[in-house]
Amino acid sequence: LNIMSNVRKRKGLLELLVEGPVVGDGSMCMTLEKRGYCRAGPWTPEAVLLYPDAVKQLLREYMRAGADVLQTPCYASSDGRLKRGNINYTVRHKFHTSEINEAACKIAHEVALEGNALVCGGITPVLSYLHKKGDLVIRAEFTDQLEIFIQRRDTVDFILAEFFGHVEELEICIDVMKRSKMPIACTMRIGPLGDLNGVSVKECAVRMARTGADLIGLNCMFDLNTTLKTIKRMKKALDDEGLETPLMCQPLGFMCPEVENSLYGYARLSEDPFALEPRQVTRFEVHAFARAAYDLGVRYIGGCCGMEPHHIRAIAQELSAERGRNPPVQDMCPPCEWLKKSNITTTQKKTNLEFWMNLKPGCGRPFNPSCNK
Ligand SMILES: [Zn+2]
């Protein structure tokens, strides 16, 4: 095991970023909810203790799709959020941040060893910031999440603070994370309106870079097109200030143009969280997104809620020339030569990426609007 782990750690996140674009993993709690392993609402990650095999399999699918990084599946593993999620479990067991994060490290590490992936320890915003509990309490909640990643640094390659709605809270979190001495990445869940305290995208970008984080960007909440608009503003803000921090993005896997100018993105849709499927992006939309994001200068591209393994595969496939490698299941990627083996003659002719890239897919529901009013 030690030999394998040394081989795996030959290249860390910063070295990979210098070599070429890095592919992240995709949707975790939203996908586990569909599969029956996570509760919509609290979205807490007890699955790492209750159903470790299910969580492992999903991570394995991301790695098989071409992800270079597997995130510890512990979104919402902070004390305040776990208390919410624990309500239905009180009779059996109360879950704590430390045991959840410990299990998440073990799961991600074991899968990463199967395919030379890096493991990123995920840290979530805390309710004590929202409830204005004061600096000490907020820092303690971040420290709780970080502690296991420091203790299990043999299994974790870098730390990611993700899904922050307030840049002020993110600054506190990164200050706490510096204790780890590991590379630091961070993302905010903001759109063109900026953060929840009214801080502009431009100012968020500059402040994120000035924390000293090694990688900064966006995740969740907004669709591929809105994410591109916001990341473009971030890039310009960094360029204007002479800041060179590399950018990352892990967007939502659902199209939702009508909430572009909302602070809460897709959470404002009537369809959230149980009827989003007709809005799910196709892998070809992800191809186009990955290319556009790369052209804008984004160097770490993955997905958040709704971005499934085949979407991650599309990122790895689109950037295969830049990365010097194909996703592990390349022979199943479109334009797929195997379609020629189909018994259906019209299918046999679809081995052309142009055809798929130019397709306007229907939703199959004659009276559905394209956007929800
Ligand atoms: Zn998400």
PDB file of C-alpha atoms in Angstrom, residues 207-319:
ATOM      1  CA  ARG A 207     -10.370  38.948  -2.327  1.00  0.00           C
ATOM      2  CA  MET A 208     -10.331  35.184  -2.973  1.00  0.00           C
ATOM      3  CA  ALA A 209      -6.975  35.486  -4.743  1.00  0.00           C
ATOM      4  CA  ARG A 210      -5.551  37.681  -1.982  1.00  0.00           C
ATOM      5  CA  THR A 211      -6.300  35.037   0.650  1.00  0.00           C
ATOM      6  CA  GLY A 212      -3.348  33.198  -0.870  1.00  0.00           C
ATOM      7  CA  ALA A 213      -5.468  30.240  -2.055  1.00  0.00           C
ATOM      8  CA  ASP A 214      -3.780  28.246  -4.836  1.00  0.00           C
ATOM      9  CA  LEU A 215      -6.916  27.820  -6.947  1.00  0.00           C
ATOM     10  CA  ILE A 216     -10.127  29.862  -6.885  1.00  0.00           C
ATOM     11  CA  GLY A 217     -13.440  29.720  -8.694  1.00  0.00           C
ATOM     12  CA  LEU A 218     -17.125  28.863  -8.783  1.00  0.00           C
ATOM     13  CA  ASN A 219     -19.344  25.897  -8.066  1.00  0.00           C
ATOM     14  CA  CYS A 220     -23.000  24.864  -8.088  1.00  0.00           C
ATOM     15  CA  MET A 221     -26.131  27.072  -8.256  1.00  0.00           C
ATOM     16  CA  PHE A 222     -25.857  28.379 -11.854  1.00  0.00           C
ATOM     17  CA  ASP A 223     -25.855  26.669 -15.216  1.00  0.00           C
ATOM     18  CA  LEU A 224     -23.032  26.283 -17.693  1.00  0.00           C
ATOM     19  CA  ASN A 225     -23.701  29.537 -19.545  1.00  0.00           C
ATOM     20  CA  THR A 226     -24.124  31.690 -16.446  1.00  0.00           C
ATOM     21  CA  THR A 227     -21.025  30.138 -14.894  1.00  0.00           C
ATOM     22  CA  LEU A 228     -19.034  31.105 -17.995  1.00  0.00           C
ATOM     23  CA  LYS A 229     -20.266  34.704 -17.742  1.00  0.00           C
ATOM     24  CA  THR A 230     -19.322  34.925 -14.074  1.00  0.00           C
ATOM     25  CA  ILE A 231     -15.947  33.250 -14.473  1.00  0.00           C
ATOM     26  CA  LYS A 232     -15.141  35.641 -17.329  1.00  0.00           C
ATOM     27  CA  ARG A 233     -15.694  38.563 -14.955  1.00  0.00           C
ATOM     28  CA  MET A 234     -13.512  36.903 -12.343  1.00  0.00           C
ATOM     29  CA  LYS A 235     -10.734  36.419 -14.882  1.00  0.00           C
ATOM     30  CA  LYS A 236     -10.889  40.050 -15.970  1.00  0.00           C
ATOM     31  CA  ALA A 237     -10.814  41.229 -12.345  1.00  0.00           C
ATOM     32  CA  LEU A 238      -7.712  39.126 -11.659  1.00  0.00           C
ATOM     33  CA  ASP A 239      -5.997  40.302 -14.855  1.00  0.00           C
ATOM     34  CA  ASP A 240      -6.734  43.945 -14.008  1.00  0.00           C
ATOM     35  CA  GLU A 241      -5.066  43.493 -10.620  1.00  0.00           C
ATOM     36  CA  GLY A 242      -2.127  41.488 -11.999  1.00  0.00           C
ATOM     37  CA  LEU A 243      -3.182  38.404 -10.009  1.00  0.00           C
ATOM     38  CA  GLU A 244      -2.340  35.025 -11.541  1.00  0.00           C
ATOM     39  CA  THR A 245      -4.211  32.575  -9.317  1.00  0.00           C
ATOM     40  CA  PRO A 246      -5.516  29.736 -11.523  1.00  0.00           C
ATOM     41  CA  LEU A 247      -9.282  29.400 -11.910  1.00  0.00           C
ATOM     42  CA  MET A 248     -11.548  26.427 -11.352  1.00  0.00           C
ATOM     43  CA  CYS A 249     -15.227  25.771 -11.924  1.00  0.00           C
ATOM     44  CA  GLN A 250     -17.645  23.010 -11.042  1.00  0.00           C
ATOM     45  CA  PRO A 251     -21.002  24.205 -12.410  1.00  0.00           C
ATOM     46  CA  LEU A 252     -24.532  22.911 -12.004  1.00  0.00           C
ATOM     47  CA  GLY A 253     -25.659  20.164 -14.401  1.00  0.00           C
ATOM     48  CA  PHE A 254     -29.065  21.732 -15.114  1.00  0.00           C
ATOM     49  CA  MET A 255     -29.975  24.551 -17.480  1.00  0.00           C
ATOM     50  CA  CYS A 256     -31.655  27.447 -15.664  1.00  0.00           C
ATOM     51  CA  PRO A 257     -31.202  30.734 -17.564  1.00  0.00           C
ATOM     52  CA  GLU A 258     -34.193  32.341 -15.853  1.00  0.00           C
ATOM     53  CA  VAL A 259     -32.452  32.419 -12.458  1.00  0.00           C
ATOM     54  CA  GLU A 260     -29.240  33.973 -13.719  1.00  0.00           C
ATOM     55  CA  ASN A 261     -30.015  37.175 -11.860  1.00  0.00           C
ATOM     56  CA  SER A 262     -31.080  35.577  -8.612  1.00  0.00           C
ATOM     57  CA  LEU A 263     -28.751  35.216  -5.632  1.00  0.00           C
ATOM     58  CA  TYR A 264     -29.857  31.623  -5.069  1.00  0.00           C
ATOM     59  CA  GLY A 265     -29.668  30.223  -8.597  1.00  0.00           C
ATOM     60  CA  TYR A 266     -31.484  26.956  -9.241  1.00  0.00           C
ATOM     61  CA  ALA A 267     -32.781  26.822  -5.662  1.00  0.00           C
ATOM     62  CA  ARG A 268     -35.315  29.386  -6.894  1.00  0.00           C
ATOM     63  CA  LEU A 269     -36.781  26.972  -9.483  1.00  0.00           C
ATOM     64  CA  SER A 270     -40.113  25.309  -8.705  1.00  0.00           C
ATOM     65  CA  GLU A 271     -38.583  22.048  -9.945  1.00  0.00           C
ATOM     66  CA  ASP A 272     -35.850  21.972  -7.287  1.00  0.00           C
ATOM     67  CA  PRO A 273     -34.998  19.407  -5.987  1.00  0.00           C
ATOM     68  CA  PHE A 274     -37.256  16.632  -7.317  1.00  0.00           C
ATOM     69  CA  ALA A 275     -38.160  17.478 -10.923  1.00  0.00           C
ATOM     70  CA  LEU A 276     -35.016  18.911 -12.463  1.00  0.00           C
ATOM     71  CA  GLU A 277     -34.398  16.060 -14.898  1.00  0.00           C
ATOM     72  CA  PRO A 278     -35.795  17.730 -18.056  1.00  0.00           C
ATOM     73  CA  ARG A 279     -33.251  20.510 -17.516  1.00  0.00           C
ATOM     74  CA  GLN A 280     -30.246  18.210 -17.288  1.00  0.00           C
ATOM     75  CA  VAL A 281     -27.408  19.152 -19.602  1.00  0.00           C
ATOM     76  CA  THR A 282     -26.280  16.777 -22.327  1.00  0.00           C
ATOM     77  CA  ARG A 283     -22.721  15.585 -22.545  1.00  0.00           C
ATOM     78  CA  PHE A 284     -22.330  17.667 -25.712  1.00  0.00           C
ATOM     79  CA  GLU A 285     -23.283  20.835 -23.885  1.00  0.00           C
ATOM     80  CA  VAL A 286     -20.562  19.888 -21.413  1.00  0.00           C
ATOM     81  CA  HIS A 287     -18.084  19.413 -24.289  1.00  0.00           C
ATOM     82  CA  ALA A 288     -18.823  22.963 -25.442  1.00  0.00           C
ATOM     83  CA  PHE A 289     -18.651  24.279 -21.882  1.00  0.00           C
ATOM     84  CA  ALA A 290     -15.295  22.627 -21.161  1.00  0.00           C
ATOM     85  CA  ARG A 291     -13.813  24.127 -24.323  1.00  0.00           C
ATOM     86  CA  ALA A 292     -15.180  27.603 -23.584  1.00  0.00           C
ATOM     87  CA  ALA A 293     -14.028  27.473 -19.946  1.00  0.00           C
ATOM     88  CA  TYR A 294     -10.556  26.331 -20.977  1.00  0.00           C
ATOM     89  CA  ASP A 295     -10.367  29.120 -23.569  1.00  0.00           C
ATOM     90  CA  LEU A 296     -11.269  31.627 -20.841  1.00  0.00           C
ATOM     91  CA  GLY A 297      -8.300  30.381 -18.828  1.00  0.00           C
ATOM     92  CA  VAL A 298     -10.002  27.958 -16.418  1.00  0.00           C
ATOM     93  CA  ARG A 299      -7.556  25.204 -15.468  1.00  0.00           C
ATOM     94  CA  TYR A 300      -9.593  22.947 -13.184  1.00  0.00           C
ATOM     95  CA  ILE A 301     -12.962  21.841 -14.551  1.00  0.00           C
ATOM     96  CA  GLY A 302     -15.408  19.470 -12.897  1.00  0.00           C
ATOM     97  CA  GLY A 303     -19.068  19.499 -11.951  1.00  0.00           C
ATOM     98  CA  CYS A 304     -21.465  20.000  -9.075  1.00  0.00           C
ATOM     99  CA  CYS A 305     -25.101  18.934  -8.555  1.00  0.00           C
ATOM    100  CA  GLY A 306     -26.500  17.186 -11.626  1.00  0.00           C
ATOM    101  CA  MET A 307     -23.122  16.635 -13.311  1.00  0.00           C
ATOM    102  CA  GLU A 308     -22.995  12.869 -13.602  1.00  0.00           C
ATOM    103  CA  PRO A 309     -20.097  10.598 -14.581  1.00  0.00           C
ATOM    104  CA  HIS A 310     -20.803  10.845 -18.331  1.00  0.00           C
ATOM    105  CA  HIS A 311     -20.579  14.640 -18.081  1.00  0.00           C
ATOM    106  CA  ILE A 312     -17.181  14.389 -16.403  1.00  0.00           C
ATOM    107  CA  ARG A 313     -16.151  12.020 -19.196  1.00  0.00           C
ATOM    108  CA  ALA A 314     -17.119  14.721 -21.714  1.00  0.00           C
ATOM    109  CA  ILE A 315     -14.755  17.190 -19.998  1.00  0.00           C
ATOM    110  CA  ALA A 316     -11.897  14.681 -20.034  1.00  0.00           C
ATOM    111  CA  GLN A 317     -12.596  13.829 -23.662  1.00  0.00           C
ATOM    112  CA  GLU A 318     -12.866  17.445 -24.812  1.00  0.00           C
ATOM    113  CA  LEU A 319      -9.548  18.339 -23.187  1.00  0.00           C
TER     114      LEU A 319
END
